[in-house]
Short mmCIF file of C-alpha atoms in Angstrom, two decimals:
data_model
loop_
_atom_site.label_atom_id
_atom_site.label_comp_id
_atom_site.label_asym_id
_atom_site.label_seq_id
_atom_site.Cartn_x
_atom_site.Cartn_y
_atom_site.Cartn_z
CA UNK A 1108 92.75 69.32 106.10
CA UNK A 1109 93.44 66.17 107.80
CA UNK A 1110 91.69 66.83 110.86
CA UNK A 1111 88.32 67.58 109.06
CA UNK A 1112 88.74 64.70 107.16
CA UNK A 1113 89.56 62.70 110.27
CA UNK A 1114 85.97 64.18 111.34
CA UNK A 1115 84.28 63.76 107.80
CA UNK A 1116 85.96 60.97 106.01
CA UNK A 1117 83.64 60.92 103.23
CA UNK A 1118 83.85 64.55 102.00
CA UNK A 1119 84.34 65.13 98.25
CA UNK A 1120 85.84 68.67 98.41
CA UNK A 1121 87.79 70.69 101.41
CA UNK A 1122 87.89 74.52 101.25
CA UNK A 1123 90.96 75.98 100.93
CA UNK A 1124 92.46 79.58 99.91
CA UNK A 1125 93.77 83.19 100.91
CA UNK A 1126 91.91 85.34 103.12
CA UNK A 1127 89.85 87.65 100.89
CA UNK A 1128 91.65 90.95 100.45
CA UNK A 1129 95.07 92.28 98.36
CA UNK A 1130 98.98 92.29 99.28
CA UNK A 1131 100.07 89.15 97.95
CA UNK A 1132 103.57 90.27 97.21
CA UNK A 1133 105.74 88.38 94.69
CA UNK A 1134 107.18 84.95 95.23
CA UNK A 1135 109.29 82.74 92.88
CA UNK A 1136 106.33 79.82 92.38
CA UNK A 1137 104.57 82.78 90.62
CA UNK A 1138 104.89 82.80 86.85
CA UNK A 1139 105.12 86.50 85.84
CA UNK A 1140 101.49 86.38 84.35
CA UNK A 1141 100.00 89.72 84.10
CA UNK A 1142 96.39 89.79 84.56
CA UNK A 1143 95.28 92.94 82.65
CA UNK A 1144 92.28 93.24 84.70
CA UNK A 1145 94.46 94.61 87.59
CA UNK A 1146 97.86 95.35 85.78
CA UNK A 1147 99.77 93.24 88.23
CA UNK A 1148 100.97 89.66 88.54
CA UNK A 1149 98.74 86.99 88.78
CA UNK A 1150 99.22 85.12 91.86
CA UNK A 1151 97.31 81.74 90.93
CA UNK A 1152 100.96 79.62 89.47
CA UNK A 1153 101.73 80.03 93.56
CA UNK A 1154 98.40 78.75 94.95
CA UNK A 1155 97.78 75.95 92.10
CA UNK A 1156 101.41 74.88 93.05
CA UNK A 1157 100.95 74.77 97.13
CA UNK A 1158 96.99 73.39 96.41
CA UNK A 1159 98.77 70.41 93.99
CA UNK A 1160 101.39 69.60 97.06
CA UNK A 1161 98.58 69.90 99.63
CA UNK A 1162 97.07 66.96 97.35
CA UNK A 1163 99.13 64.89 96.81
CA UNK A 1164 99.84 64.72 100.55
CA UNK A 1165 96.34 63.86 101.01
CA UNK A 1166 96.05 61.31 98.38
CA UNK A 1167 98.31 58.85 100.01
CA UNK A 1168 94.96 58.14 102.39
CA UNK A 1169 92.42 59.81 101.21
CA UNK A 1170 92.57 59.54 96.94
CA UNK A 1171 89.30 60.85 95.67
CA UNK A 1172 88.93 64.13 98.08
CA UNK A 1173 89.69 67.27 96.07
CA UNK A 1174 90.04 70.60 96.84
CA UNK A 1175 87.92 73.54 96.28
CA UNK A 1176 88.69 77.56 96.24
CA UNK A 1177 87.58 80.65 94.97
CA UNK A 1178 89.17 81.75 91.59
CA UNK A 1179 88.86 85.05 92.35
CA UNK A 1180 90.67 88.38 92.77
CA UNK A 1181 94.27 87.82 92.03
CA UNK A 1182 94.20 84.37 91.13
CA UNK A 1183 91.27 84.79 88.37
CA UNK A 1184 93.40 83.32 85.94
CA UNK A 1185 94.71 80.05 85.02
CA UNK A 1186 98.10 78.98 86.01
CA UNK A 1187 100.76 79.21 82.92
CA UNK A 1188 103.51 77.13 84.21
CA UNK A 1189 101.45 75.28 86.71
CA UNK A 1190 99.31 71.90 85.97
CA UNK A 1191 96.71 72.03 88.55
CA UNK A 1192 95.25 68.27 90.01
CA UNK A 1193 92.49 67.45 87.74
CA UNK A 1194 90.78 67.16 91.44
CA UNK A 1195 91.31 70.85 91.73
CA UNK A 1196 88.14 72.58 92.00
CA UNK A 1197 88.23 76.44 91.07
CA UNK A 1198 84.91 78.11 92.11
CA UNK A 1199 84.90 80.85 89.00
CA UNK A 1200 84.23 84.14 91.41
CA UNK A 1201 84.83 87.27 88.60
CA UNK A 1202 84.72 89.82 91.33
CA UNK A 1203 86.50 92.42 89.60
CA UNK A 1204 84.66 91.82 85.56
CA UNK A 1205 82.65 94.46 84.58
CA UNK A 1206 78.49 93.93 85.94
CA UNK A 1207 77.03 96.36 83.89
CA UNK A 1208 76.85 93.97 80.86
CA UNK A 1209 75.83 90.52 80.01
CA UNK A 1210 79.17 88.31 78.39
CA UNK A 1211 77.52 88.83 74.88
CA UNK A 1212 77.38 92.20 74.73
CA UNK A 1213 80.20 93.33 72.09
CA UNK A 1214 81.02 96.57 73.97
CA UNK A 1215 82.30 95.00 76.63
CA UNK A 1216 85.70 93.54 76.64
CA UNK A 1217 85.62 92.52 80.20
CA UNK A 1218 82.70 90.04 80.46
CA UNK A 1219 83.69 88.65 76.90
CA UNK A 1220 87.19 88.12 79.04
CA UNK A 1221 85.19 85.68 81.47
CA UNK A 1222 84.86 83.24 78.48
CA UNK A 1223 88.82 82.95 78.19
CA UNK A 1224 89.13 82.30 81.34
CA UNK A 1225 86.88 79.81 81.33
CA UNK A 1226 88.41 78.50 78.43
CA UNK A 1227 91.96 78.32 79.83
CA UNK A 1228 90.80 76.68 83.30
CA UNK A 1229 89.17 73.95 81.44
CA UNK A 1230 91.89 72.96 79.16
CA UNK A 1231 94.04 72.40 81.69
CA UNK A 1232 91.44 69.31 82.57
CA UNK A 1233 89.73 70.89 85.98
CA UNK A 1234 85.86 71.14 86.60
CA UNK A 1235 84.63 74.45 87.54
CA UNK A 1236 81.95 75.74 89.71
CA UNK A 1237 80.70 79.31 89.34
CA UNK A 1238 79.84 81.62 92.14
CA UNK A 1239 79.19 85.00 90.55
CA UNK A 1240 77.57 88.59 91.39
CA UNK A 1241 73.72 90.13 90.46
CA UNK A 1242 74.16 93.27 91.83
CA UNK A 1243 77.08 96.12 91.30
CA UNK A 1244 80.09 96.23 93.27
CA UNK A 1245 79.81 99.06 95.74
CA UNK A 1246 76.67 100.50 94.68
CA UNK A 1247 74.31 101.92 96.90
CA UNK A 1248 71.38 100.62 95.20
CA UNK A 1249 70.59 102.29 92.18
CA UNK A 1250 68.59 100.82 89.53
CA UNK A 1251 69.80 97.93 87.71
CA UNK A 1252 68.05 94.83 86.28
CA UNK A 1253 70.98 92.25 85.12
CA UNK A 1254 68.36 90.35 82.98
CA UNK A 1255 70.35 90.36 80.09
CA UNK A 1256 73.60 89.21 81.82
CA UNK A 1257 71.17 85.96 83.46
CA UNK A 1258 69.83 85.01 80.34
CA UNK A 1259 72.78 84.77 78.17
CA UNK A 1260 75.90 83.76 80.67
CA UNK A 1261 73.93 81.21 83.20
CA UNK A 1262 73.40 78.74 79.77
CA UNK A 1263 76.38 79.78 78.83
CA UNK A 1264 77.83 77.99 82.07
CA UNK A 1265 75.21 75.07 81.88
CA UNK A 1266 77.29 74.40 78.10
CA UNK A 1267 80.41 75.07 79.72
CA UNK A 1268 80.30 71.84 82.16
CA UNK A 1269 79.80 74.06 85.31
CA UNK A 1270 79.46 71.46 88.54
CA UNK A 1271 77.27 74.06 89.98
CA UNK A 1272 76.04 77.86 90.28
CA UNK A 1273 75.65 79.83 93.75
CA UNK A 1274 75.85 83.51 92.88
CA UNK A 1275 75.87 86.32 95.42
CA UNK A 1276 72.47 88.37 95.85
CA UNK A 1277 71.18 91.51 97.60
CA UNK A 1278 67.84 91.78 98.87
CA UNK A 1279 67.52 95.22 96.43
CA UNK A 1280 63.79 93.70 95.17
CA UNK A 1281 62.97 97.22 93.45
CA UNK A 1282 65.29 95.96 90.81
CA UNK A 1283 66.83 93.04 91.27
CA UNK A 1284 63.63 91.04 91.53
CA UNK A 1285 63.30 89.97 87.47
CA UNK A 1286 67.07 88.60 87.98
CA UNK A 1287 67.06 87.02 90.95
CA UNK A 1288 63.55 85.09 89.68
CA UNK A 1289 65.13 84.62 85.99
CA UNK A 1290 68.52 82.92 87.66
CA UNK A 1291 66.33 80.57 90.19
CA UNK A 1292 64.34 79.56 86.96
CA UNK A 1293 67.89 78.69 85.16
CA UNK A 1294 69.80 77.04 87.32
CA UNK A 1295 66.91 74.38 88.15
CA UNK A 1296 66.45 73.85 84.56
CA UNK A 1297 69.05 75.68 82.34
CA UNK A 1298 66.56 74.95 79.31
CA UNK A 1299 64.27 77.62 80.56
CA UNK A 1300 63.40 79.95 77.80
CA UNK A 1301 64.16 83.07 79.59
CA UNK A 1302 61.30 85.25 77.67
CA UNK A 1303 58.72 82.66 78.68
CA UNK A 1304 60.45 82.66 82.20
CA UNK A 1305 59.77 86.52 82.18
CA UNK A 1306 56.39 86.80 80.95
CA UNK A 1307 55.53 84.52 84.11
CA UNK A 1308 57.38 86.92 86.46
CA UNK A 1309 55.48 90.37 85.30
CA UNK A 1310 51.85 88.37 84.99
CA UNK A 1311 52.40 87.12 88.66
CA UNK A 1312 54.20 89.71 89.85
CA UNK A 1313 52.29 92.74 88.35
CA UNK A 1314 48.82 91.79 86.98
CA UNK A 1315 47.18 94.68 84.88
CA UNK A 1316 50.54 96.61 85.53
CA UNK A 1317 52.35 93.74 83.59
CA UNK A 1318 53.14 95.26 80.52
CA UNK A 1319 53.99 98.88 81.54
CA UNK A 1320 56.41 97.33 84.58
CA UNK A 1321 57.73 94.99 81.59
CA UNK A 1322 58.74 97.99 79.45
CA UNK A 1323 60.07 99.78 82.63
CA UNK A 1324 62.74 96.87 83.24
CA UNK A 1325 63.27 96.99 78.96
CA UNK A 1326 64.08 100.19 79.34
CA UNK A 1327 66.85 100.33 82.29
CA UNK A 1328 68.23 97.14 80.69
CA UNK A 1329 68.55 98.78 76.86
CA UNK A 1330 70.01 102.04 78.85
CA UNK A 1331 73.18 99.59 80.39
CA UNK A 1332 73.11 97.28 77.53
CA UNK A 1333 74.12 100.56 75.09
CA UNK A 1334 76.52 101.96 77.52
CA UNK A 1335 80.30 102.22 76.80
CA UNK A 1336 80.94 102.44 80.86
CA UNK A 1337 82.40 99.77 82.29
CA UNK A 1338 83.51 97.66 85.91
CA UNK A 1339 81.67 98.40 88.55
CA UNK A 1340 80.71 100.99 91.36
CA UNK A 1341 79.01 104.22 90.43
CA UNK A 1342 81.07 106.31 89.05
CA UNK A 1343 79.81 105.88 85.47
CA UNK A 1344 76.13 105.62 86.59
CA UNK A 1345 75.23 109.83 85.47
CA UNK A 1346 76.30 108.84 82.30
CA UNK A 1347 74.16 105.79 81.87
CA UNK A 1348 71.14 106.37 83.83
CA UNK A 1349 71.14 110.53 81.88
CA UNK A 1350 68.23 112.59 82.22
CA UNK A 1351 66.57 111.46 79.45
CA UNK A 1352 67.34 107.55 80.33
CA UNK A 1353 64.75 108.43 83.67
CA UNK A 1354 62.47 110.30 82.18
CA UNK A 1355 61.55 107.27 80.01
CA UNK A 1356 61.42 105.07 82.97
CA UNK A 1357 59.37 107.45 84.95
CA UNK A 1358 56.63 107.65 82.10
CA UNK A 1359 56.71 103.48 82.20
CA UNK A 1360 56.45 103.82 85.74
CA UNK A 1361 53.47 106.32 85.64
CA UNK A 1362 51.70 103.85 83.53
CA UNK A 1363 51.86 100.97 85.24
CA UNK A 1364 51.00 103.23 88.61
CA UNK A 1365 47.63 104.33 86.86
CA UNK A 1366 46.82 100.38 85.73
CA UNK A 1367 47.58 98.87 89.12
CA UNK A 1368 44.48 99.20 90.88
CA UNK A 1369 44.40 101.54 94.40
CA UNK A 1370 45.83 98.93 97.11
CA UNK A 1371 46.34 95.76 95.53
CA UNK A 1372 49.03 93.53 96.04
CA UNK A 1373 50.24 95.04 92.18
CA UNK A 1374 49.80 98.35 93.03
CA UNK A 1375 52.04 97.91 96.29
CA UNK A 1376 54.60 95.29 94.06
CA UNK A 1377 54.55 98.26 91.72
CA UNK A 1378 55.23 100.43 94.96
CA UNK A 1379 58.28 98.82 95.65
CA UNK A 1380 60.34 99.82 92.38
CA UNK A 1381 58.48 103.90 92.59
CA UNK A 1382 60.87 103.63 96.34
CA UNK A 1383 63.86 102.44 94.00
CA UNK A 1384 63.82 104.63 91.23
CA UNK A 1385 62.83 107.81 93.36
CA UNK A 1386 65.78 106.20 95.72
CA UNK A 1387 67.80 106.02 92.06
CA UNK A 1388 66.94 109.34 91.01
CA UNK A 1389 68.11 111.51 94.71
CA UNK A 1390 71.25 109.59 94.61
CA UNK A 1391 72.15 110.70 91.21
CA UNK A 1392 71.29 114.46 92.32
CA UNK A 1393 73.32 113.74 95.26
CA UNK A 1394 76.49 112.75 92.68
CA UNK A 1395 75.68 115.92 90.60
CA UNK A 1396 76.16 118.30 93.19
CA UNK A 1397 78.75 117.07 95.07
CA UNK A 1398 80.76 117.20 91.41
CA UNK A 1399 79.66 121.00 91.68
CA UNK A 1400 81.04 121.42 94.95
CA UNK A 1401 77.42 122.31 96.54
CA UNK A 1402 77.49 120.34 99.99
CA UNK A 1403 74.56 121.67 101.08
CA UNK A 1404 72.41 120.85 97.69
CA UNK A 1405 73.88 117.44 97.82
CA UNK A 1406 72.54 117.07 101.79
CA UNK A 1407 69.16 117.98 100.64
CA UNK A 1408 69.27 115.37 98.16
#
């Protein structure tokens, strides 16, 4: 830390943390906090203790630098024993929440979890930054829109004092396009009405197709939003995206094929999602056989 700020004397924040990955161990700075996401011992007492020494060093020449890390993993949660610098920085990184779900969403314990942790960081008197996920955690690329989640937790962060926002994205477009859009529109101006936000995305985006793709992406999200599945992965997905769940998406998808004129930008835009969805679809034939033990059905798919 000194030698970068011997190079850049004027920086606010330094990076510091673990390595990403597990097998922290125990030690006796930690505080014998059990996270229940992971049903083991949170590790953060131990790094808010070392990141409080490693400041305090620093003050003596450089005062106002703080230091920044991801609160992530197993150091999610806020210390219980520990007072952390208020110069402390924790970059709010909820790896292991559940994505399927926006934090409002009363099924799902796990994302209304993020707001107590949120809750406890900041009474302890640190700023946070968030640096969250719109796409599922090992998942191929089936469909999945995370509207719901933007719209209701990036205000929710805005109110919450958040320094900043830099989320993690795919490049999955078929689906994640709406989000990805919805979250740009938010973070420059968290008083974005997120319907109005939308309506611009599927005129641009979609033309004459407009409303049918709108109902499409209505559709996927009310199939997730209803679902008592949880975390992340794909494990869940048969029982969330059934056979009934695509053949209503197909039928929004027909319609918005027939109203998107022959080789126009919409019809191609509208294109893009048919390669998702029939992606979506032959993956979740893939999972069904292979949970009947057919190999070579599952190869076909």
């Amino acid at each position: 830390c000194r030698q970068q700020l011997a190079r850049q004397p004027d920086l606010r924040y330094l990076s510091l943390g673990p390595a990403d990955g597990e097998g922290f161990g125990s030690d006796p700075w930690d505080a014998g906090d059990v996270d229940p996401l992971h049903g083991s011992v949170s590790v953060t007492d131990r790094l808010v203790r070392f990141f409080n020494l490693v400041l305090a060093d620093l003050h003596r020449d450089y005062p106002d630098v703080g230091l920044a890390f991801y609160c992530y993993s197993a150091y999610l949660r806020p210390p219980v024993r520990e007072r952390p610098d208020p110069r402390l920085l924790p970059v709010f990184a909820p790896i292991d929440c559940c994505r399927l779900h926006s934090i409002d969403n009363p099924l799902c314990w796990e994302r209304a979890y993020i707001q107590s942790l949120v809750d406890g960081w900041q009474a302890l008197g640190v700023r946070m930054s968030y640096r969250g996920y719109l796409f599922n955690l090992a998942d191929p690329g089936l469909p999945l829109g995370m509207v719901r989640q933007v719209s209701a937790e990036f205000p929710f962060y805005h109110r919450q004092g958040m320094l900043g926002m830099a989320p993690e994205i795919h490049p999955a477009w078929s689906y994640h396009g709406p989000a990805i859009y919805l979250a740009a529109r938010l973070m420059w101006n968290p008083d974005v009405d997120p319907q109005v936000a939308l309506d611009d995305y599927f005129a641009a985006m979609y033309g004459p197709a407009a409303a049918a793709m709108r109902a499409h992406f209505e559709r996927l999200e009310e199939a997730y939003a209803a679902a008592d599945y949880h975390a992340g992965n794909i494990f869940d997905a048969p029982h969330i995206l059934t056979p009934e769940a695509l053949d209503a998406l197909a039928g929004s998808l027909l319609e918005a094929e027939a109203a998107a004129p022959a080789g126009s930008p919409w019809a191609r835009r509208v294109a893009l999602t048919r390669a998702g969805f029939d992606f979506g679809k032959a993956y979740l034939g893939l999972i069904s056989e292979l949970a009947s033990l057919d190999n070579a059905a599952a190869k076909q798919q």
